[in-house]
mmCIF file of C-alpha atoms and ligand atoms in Angstrom:
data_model
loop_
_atom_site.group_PDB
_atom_site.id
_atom_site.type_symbol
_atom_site.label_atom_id
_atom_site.label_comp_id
_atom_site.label_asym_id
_atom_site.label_seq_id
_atom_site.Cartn_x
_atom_site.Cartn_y
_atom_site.Cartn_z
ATOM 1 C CA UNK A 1 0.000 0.000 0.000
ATOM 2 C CA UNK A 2 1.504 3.615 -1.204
ATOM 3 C CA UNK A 3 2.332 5.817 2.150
ATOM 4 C CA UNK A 4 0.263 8.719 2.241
ATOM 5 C CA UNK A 5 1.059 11.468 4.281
ATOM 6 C CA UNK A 6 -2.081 13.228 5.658
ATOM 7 C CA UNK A 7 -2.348 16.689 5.774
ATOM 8 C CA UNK A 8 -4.934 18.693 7.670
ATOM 9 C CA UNK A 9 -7.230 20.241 5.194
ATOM 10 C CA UNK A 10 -7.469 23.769 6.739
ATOM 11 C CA UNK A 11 -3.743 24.789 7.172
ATOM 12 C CA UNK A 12 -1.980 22.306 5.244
ATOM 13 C CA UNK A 13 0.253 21.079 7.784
ATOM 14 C CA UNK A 14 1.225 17.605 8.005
ATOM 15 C CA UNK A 15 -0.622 15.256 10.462
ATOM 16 C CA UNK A 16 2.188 13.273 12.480
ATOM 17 C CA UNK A 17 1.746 9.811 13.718
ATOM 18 C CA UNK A 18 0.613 9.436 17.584
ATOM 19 C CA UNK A 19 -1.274 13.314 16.923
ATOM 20 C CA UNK A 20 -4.288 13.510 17.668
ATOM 21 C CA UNK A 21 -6.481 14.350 14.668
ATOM 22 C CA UNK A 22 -10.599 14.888 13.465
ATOM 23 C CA UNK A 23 -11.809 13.045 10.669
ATOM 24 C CA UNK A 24 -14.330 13.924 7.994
ATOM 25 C CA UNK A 25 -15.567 10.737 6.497
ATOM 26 C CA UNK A 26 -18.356 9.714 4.730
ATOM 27 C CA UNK A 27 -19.001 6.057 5.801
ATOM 28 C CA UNK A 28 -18.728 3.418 2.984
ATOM 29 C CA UNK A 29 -21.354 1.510 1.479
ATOM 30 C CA UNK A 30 -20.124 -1.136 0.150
ATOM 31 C CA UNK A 31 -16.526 -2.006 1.871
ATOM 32 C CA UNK A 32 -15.907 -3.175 5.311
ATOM 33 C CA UNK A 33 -14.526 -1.733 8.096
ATOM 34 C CA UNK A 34 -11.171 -4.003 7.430
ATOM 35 C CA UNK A 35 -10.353 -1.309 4.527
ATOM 36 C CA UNK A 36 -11.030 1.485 6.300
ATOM 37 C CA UNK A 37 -7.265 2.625 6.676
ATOM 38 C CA UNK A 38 -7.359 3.023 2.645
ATOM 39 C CA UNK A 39 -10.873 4.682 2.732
ATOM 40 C CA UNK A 40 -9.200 7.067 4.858
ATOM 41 C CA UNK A 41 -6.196 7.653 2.828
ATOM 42 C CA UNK A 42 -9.012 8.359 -0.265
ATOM 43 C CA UNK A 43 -11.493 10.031 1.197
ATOM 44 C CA UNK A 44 -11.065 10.732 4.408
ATOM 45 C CA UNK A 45 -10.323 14.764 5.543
ATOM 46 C CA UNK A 46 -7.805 15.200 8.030
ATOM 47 C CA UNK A 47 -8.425 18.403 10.811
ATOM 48 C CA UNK A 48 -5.714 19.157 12.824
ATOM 49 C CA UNK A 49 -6.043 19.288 16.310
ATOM 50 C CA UNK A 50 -5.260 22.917 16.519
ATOM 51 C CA UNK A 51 -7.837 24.034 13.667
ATOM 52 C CA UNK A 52 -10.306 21.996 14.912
ATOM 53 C CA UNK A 53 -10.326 23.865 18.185
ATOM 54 C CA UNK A 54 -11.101 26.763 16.065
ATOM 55 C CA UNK A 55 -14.090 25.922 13.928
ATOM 56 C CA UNK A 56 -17.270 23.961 14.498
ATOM 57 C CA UNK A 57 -17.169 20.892 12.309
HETATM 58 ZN ZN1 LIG B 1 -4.733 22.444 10.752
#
């Protein structure tokens, strides 16, 4: 599976492992939750903790 590095969608920065981070997701239909680490990396947004402290999501 290609690495993607995850990047919070409001300032850009990159989301490091072990940080704590929001997801936007809309759950699949059709796939299990086995895949969900490559939903994610697809469709998932990343929020940084610090932006997420400044907007309602
Ligand atoms: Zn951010």
């Amino acid at each position: 599976m290609a690495l993607i590095i995850p990047k919070c969608k409001k300032c850009d920065k990159e989301i490091k492992g072990d940080e704590e981070v929001y997801v936007q997701l809309r759950y699949p239909k059709r796939k299990g939750i086995t895949e969900i680490t490559a939903y994610l990396n697809l469709e998932g947004k990343f929020i940084c903790k610090d932006c997420s402290t400044k907007i309602n999501i």
